[in-house]
mmCIF file of C-alpha atoms in Angstrom:
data_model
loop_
_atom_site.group_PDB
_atom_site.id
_atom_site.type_symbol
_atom_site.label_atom_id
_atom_site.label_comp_id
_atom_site.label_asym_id
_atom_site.label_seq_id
_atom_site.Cartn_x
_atom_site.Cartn_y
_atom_site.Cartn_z
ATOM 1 C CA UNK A 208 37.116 194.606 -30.712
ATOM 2 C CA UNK A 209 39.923 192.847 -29.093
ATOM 3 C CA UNK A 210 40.753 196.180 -26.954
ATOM 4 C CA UNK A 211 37.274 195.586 -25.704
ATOM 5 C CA UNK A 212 38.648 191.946 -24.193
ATOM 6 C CA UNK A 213 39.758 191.699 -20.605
ATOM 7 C CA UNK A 214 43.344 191.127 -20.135
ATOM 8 C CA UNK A 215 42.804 187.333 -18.507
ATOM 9 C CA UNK A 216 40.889 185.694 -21.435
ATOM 10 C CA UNK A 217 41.173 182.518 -18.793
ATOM 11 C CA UNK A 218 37.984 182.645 -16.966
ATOM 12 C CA UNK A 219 39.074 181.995 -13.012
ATOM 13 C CA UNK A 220 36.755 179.646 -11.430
ATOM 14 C CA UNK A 221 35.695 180.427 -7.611
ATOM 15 C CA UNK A 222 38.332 178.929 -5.517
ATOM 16 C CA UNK A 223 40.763 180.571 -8.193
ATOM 17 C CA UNK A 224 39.706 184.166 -7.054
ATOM 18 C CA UNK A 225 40.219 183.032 -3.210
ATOM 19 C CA UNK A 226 43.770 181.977 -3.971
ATOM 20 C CA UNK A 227 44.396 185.448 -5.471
ATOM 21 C CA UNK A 228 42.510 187.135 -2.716
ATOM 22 C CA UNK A 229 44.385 185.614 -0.655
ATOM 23 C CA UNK A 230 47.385 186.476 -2.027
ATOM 24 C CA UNK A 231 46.523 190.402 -1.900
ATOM 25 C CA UNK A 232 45.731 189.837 0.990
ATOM 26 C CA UNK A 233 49.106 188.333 2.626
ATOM 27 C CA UNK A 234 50.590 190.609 0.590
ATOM 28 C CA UNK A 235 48.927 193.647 1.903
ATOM 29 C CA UNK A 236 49.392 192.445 5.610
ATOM 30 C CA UNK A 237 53.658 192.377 4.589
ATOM 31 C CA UNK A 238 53.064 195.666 3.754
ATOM 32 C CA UNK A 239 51.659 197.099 6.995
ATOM 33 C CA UNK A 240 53.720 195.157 9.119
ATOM 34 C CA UNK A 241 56.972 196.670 6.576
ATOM 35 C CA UNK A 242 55.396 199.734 7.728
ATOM 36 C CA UNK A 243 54.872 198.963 11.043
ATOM 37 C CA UNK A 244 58.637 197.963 11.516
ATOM 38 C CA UNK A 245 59.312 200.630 9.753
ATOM 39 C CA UNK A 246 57.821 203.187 12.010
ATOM 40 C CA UNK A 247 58.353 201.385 15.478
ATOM 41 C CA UNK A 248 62.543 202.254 14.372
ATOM 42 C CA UNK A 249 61.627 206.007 14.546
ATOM 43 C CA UNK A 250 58.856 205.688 17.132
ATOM 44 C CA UNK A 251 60.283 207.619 19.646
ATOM 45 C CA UNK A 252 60.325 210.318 16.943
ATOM 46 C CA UNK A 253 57.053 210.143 16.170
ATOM 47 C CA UNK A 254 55.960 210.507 19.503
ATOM 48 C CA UNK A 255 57.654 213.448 20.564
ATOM 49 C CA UNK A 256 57.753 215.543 16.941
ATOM 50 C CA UNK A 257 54.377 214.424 15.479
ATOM 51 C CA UNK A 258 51.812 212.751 17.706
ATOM 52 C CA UNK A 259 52.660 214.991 21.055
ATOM 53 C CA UNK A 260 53.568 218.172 19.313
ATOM 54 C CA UNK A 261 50.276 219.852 18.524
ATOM 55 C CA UNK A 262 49.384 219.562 22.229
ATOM 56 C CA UNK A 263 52.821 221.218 23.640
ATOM 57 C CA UNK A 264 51.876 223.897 21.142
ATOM 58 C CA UNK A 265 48.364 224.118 22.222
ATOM 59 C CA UNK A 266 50.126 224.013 26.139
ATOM 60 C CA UNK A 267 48.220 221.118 27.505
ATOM 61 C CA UNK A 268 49.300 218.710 29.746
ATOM 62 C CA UNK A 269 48.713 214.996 29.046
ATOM 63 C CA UNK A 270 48.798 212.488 31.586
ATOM 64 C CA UNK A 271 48.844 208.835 31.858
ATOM 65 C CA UNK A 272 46.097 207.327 33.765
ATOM 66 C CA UNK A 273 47.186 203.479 33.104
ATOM 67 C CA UNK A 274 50.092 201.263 34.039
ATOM 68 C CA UNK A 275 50.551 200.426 31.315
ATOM 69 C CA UNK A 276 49.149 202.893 29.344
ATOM 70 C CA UNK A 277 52.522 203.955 27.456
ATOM 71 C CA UNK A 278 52.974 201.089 25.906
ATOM 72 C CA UNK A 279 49.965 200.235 24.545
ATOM 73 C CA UNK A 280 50.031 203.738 23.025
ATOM 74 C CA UNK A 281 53.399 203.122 21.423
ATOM 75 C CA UNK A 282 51.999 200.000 20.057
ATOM 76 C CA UNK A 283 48.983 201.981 18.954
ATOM 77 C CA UNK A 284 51.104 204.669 17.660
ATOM 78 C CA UNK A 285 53.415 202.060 15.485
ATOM 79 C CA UNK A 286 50.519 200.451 14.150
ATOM 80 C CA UNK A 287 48.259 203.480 12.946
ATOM 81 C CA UNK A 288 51.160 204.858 11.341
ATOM 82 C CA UNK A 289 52.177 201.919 9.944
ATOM 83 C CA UNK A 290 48.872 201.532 7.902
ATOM 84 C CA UNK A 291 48.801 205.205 6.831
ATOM 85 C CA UNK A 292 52.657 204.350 5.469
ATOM 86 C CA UNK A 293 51.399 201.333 3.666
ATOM 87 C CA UNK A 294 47.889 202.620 2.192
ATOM 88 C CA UNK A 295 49.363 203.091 -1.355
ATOM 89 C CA UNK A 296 50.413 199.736 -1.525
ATOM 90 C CA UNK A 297 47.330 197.980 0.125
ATOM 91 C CA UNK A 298 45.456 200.493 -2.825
ATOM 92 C CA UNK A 299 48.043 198.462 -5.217
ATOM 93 C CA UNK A 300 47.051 195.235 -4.411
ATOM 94 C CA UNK A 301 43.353 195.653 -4.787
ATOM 95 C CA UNK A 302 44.043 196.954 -7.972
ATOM 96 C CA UNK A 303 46.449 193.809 -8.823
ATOM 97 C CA UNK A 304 43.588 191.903 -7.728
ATOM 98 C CA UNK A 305 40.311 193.742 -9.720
ATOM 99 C CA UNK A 306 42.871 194.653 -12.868
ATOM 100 C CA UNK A 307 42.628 190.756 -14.524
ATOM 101 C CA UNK A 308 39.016 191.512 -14.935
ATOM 102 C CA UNK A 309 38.967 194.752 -16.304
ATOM 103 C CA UNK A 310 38.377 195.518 -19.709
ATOM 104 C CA UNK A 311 41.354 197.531 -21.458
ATOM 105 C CA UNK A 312 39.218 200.456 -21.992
ATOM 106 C CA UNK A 313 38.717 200.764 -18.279
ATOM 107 C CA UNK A 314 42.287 200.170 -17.448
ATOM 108 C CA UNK A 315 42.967 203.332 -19.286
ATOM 109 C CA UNK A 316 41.526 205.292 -16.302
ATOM 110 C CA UNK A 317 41.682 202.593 -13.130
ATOM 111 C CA UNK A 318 45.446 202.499 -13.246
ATOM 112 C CA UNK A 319 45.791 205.908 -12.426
ATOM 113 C CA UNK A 320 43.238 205.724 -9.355
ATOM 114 C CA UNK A 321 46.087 204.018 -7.011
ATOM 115 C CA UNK A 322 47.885 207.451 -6.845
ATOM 116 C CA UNK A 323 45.065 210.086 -7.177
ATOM 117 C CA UNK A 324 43.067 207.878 -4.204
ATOM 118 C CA UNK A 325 46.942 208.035 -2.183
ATOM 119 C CA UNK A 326 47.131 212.036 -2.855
ATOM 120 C CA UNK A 327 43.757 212.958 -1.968
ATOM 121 C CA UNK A 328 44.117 210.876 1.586
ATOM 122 C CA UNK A 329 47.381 212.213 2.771
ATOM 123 C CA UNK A 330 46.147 215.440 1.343
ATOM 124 C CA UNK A 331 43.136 215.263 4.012
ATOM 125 C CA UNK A 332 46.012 213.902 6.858
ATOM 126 C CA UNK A 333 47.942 216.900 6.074
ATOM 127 C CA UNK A 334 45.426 219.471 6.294
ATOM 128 C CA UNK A 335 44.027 218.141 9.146
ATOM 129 C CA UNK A 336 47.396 217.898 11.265
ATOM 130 C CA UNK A 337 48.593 221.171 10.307
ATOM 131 C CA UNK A 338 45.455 223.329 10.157
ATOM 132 C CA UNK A 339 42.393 221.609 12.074
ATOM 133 C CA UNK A 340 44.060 220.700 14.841
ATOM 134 C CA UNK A 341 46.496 223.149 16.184
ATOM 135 C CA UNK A 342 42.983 225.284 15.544
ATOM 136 C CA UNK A 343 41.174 222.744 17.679
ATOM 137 C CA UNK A 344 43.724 221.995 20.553
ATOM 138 C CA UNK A 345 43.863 226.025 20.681
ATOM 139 C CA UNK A 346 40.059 226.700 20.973
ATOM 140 C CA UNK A 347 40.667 223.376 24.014
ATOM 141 C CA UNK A 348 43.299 225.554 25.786
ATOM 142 C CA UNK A 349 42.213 228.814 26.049
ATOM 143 C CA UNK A 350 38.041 227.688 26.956
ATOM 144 C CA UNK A 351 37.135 227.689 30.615
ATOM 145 C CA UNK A 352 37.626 228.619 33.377
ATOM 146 C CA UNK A 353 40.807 228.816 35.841
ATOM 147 C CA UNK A 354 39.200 226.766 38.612
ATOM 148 C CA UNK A 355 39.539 223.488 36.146
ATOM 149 C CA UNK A 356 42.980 222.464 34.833
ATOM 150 C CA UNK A 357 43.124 220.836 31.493
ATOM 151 C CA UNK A 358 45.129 217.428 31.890
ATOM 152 C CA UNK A 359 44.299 215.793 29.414
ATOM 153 C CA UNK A 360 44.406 211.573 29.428
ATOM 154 C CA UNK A 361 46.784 210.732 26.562
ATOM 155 C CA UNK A 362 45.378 207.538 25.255
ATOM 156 C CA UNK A 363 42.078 210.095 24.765
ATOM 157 C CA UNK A 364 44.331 212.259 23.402
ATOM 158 C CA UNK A 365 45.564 209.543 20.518
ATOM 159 C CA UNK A 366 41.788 208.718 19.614
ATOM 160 C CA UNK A 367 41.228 212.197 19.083
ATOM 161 C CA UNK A 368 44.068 212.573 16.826
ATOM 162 C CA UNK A 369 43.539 209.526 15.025
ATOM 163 C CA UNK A 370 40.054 210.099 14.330
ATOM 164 C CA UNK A 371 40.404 213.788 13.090
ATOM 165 C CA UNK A 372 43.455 212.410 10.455
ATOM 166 C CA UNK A 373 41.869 209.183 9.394
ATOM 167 C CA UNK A 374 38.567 211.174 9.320
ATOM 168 C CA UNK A 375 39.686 214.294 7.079
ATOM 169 C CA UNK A 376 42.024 211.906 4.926
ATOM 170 C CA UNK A 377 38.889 209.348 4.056
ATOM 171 C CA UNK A 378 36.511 212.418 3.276
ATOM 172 C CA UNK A 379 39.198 214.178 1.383
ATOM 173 C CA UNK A 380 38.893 210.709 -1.397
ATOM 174 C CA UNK A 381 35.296 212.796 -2.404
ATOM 175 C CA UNK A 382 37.171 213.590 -5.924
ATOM 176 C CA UNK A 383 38.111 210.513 -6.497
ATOM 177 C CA UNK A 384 34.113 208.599 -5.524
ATOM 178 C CA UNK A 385 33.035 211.262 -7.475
ATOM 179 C CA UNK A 386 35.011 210.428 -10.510
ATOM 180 C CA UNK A 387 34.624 206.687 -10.274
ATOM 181 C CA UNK A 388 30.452 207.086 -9.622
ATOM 182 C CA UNK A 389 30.717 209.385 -13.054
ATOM 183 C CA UNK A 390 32.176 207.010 -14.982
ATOM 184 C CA UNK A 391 30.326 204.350 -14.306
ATOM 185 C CA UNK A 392 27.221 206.215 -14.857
ATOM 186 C CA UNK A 393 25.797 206.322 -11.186
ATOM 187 C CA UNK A 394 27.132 210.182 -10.787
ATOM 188 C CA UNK A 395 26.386 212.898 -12.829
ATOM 189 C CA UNK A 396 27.302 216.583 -12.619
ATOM 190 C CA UNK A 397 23.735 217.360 -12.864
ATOM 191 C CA UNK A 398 22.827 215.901 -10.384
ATOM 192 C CA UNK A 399 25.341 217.341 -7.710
ATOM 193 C CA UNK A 400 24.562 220.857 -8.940
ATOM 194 C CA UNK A 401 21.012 220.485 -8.034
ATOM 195 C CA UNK A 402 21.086 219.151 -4.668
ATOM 196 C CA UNK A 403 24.054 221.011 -4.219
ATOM 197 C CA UNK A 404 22.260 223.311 -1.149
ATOM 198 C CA UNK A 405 21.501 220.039 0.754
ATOM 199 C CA UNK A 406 24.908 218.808 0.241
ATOM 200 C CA UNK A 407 26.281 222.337 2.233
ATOM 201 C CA UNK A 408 23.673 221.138 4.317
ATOM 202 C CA UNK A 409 25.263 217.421 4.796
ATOM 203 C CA UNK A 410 28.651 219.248 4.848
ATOM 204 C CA UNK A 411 27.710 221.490 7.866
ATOM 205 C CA UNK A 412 26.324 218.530 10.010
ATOM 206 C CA UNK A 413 29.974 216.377 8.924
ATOM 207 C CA UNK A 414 31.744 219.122 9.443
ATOM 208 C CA UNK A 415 30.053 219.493 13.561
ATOM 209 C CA UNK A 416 30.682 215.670 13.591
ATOM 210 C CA UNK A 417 34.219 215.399 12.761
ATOM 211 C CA UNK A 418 35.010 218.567 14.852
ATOM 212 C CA UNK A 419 34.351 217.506 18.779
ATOM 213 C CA UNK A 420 34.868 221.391 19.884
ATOM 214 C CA UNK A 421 31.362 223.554 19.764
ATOM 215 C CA UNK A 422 33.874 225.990 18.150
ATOM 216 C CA UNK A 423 32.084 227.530 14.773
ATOM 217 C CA UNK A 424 35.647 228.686 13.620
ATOM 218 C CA UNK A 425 36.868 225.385 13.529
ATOM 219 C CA UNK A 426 34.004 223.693 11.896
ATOM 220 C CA UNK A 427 34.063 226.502 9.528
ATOM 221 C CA UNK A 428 37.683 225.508 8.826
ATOM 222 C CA UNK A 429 36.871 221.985 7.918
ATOM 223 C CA UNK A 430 33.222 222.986 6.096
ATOM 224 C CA UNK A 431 34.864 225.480 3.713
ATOM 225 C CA UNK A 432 37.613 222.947 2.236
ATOM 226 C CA UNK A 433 34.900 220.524 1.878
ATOM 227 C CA UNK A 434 32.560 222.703 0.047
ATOM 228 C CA UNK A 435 35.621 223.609 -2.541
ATOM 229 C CA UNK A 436 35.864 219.543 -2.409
ATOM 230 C CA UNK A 437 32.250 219.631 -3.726
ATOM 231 C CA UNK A 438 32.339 222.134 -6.322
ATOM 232 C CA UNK A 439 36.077 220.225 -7.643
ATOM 233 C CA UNK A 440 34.030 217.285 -7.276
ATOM 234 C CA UNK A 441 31.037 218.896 -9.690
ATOM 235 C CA UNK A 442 34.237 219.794 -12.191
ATOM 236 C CA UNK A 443 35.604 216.354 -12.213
ATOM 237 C CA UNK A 444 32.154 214.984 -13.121
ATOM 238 C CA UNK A 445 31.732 217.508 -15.708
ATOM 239 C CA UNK A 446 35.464 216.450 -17.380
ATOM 240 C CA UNK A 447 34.512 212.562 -17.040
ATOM 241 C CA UNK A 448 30.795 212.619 -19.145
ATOM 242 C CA UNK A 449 32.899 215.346 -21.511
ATOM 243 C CA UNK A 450 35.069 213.077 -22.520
ATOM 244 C CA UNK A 451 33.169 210.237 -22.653
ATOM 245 C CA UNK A 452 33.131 208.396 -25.952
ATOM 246 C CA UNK A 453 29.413 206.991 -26.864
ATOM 247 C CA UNK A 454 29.427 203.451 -27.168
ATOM 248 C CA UNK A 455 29.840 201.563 -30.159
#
């Protein structure tokens, strides 16, 4: 039953696992601030062809209502992006740091959970800067009346952005919880199929959350891919208790 052994036979004592916590931890923080430096090279860049784009699409105006309101909101900008850059490698160091204690058996499936857990939160970023919010920032533009001008404050601007990408990219990881909860036996794919209506449920009221606008189309943008997130979610569990081995 060796395979059954976790890698470390060494038992760590306390002060052991704070070193190496600590460790994950500086090396983590390298990481961001890699990114951050990184991303402050081509922030200019990122201002004008990422971050302010969707809103010269939309054709609002954004102001600046602080003196020093631009650079704090490069400095915002820098750092945000920084962390999205280095969120595969933060994901790498907590897995450096549980991986001693796993069992081999577990390993088999863990080690994989970096990248899947990276694609399915850049896969939420992406849908939500190229298909939420141009639908969002167009619903903005075109509501009202003539009387009121939209200028919109751009440091309000930046929370709204950052909360609709960091929002759809951490709800788009619903595979991947789903797969971990089934293998550890907390999730089954019974169990999602029959409360399955008052999950739609939960995904409408998330879905009128996330999305500030009182626009149904848009919420029904974000509700639908989160549904199919559900039901992939329901598959995934399925797969994981198929091809689980019973325990000898």
């Amino acid at each position: 039953m060796a395979e059954l052994q976790p890698e470390n036979t060494n038992e760590m004592s306390f002060f052991d696992h704070l070193g190496e916590l600590r460790k994950r931890i500086i090396y983590s923080l390298v990481y961001i601030a890699l990114g951050c430096v990184a991303t402050g090279y081509f922030a200019e860049e990122i201002m004008e062809e990422i971050l302010l784009k969707p809103a010269l699409t939309a054709n609002l105006a954004l102001q600046n209502l602080k003196p020093f309101g631009q650079p704090f909101l490069f400095f915002k900008v820098v750092l945000i992006t920084g962390i999205i850059l280095a969120f595969p490698m933060v994901l790498f160091q907590l897995w450096k740091f549980v991986a001693p204690g796993l069992y081999e058996n577990e390993k088999k499936w863990a080690r994989n959970i970096t990248f899947f857990t990276s694609l399915c939160f850049f896969s939420g970023v992406f849908f939500a800067y190229f298909v939420m919010i141009p639908s969002m920032l167009a619903f903005a533009a075109s509501f009202g009346t003539d009387y009121i001008k939209n200028q919109i404050d751009i440091n309000e601007f930046f929370s709204f952005i950052t909360m609709i990408l960091l929002g759809a990219g951490l709800i788009f990881e619903m595979p991947m919880v789903t797969y971990i909860l089934s293998r550890v036996g907390i999730l089954s794919p019974d169990f999602m199929k029959k409360y399955r209506r008052h999950a739609i449920v939960l995904i409408l009221i998330v879905a009128a959350i996330i999305t500030p606008t009182p626009d149904p189309v848009s919420q029904l943008i974000f509700a639908v891919p989160l549904y199919v997130l559900y039901e992939l979610s329901i598959w995934i569990s399925k797969a994981v208790y198929r091809n689980k081995k019973p325990a000898t």
